[in-house]
Amino acid sequence: MQSRAEIIVNGLVQGVGFRYFVYREAVELGLTGYTKNLYTGEVQTIAEGEKAMIEELIKKIRIGPSHASVTNCWIDWKEPTNEFSSFEISH
């Protein structure tokens, strides 16, 4: 089943390779969308694809790369818009 998740994480998630980590994991899982730093110090990820694959990505995001420390992870499930053709790091 196709789905879309809008994910916000906070904690020590900027300046530690978090977006690159999310990018690699999302591409490996065959997802589309993007990940970007927010001015608030959080990282936002929009992921579309198979719901089970998005759930796998969320598990990985909750842990993050080795130098990150995720404090909170908010997920908003939505209907997919199919607006993305790949997964990228947005600036």
PDB file of C-alpha atoms in Angstrom, residues 3-4 48 79-84:
ATOM      1  CA  SER A   3       1.596   6.038   1.671  1.00  0.00           C
ATOM      2  CA  ARG A   4       3.238   9.317   2.657  1.00  0.00           C
ATOM      3  CA  GLU A  48       6.476   8.364  -0.119  1.00  0.00           C
ATOM      4  CA  GLU A  79      -2.222  10.197   1.266  1.00  0.00           C
ATOM      5  CA  PRO A  80       0.652  10.074  -1.251  1.00  0.00           C
ATOM      6  CA  THR A  81       0.769  12.898  -3.801  1.00  0.00           C
ATOM      7  CA  ASN A  82       3.228  11.154  -6.164  1.00  0.00           C
ATOM      8  CA  GLU A  83       4.972  14.487  -6.691  1.00  0.00           C
ATOM      9  CA  PHE A  84       8.508  13.064  -6.361  1.00  0.00           C
TER      10      PHE A  84
END
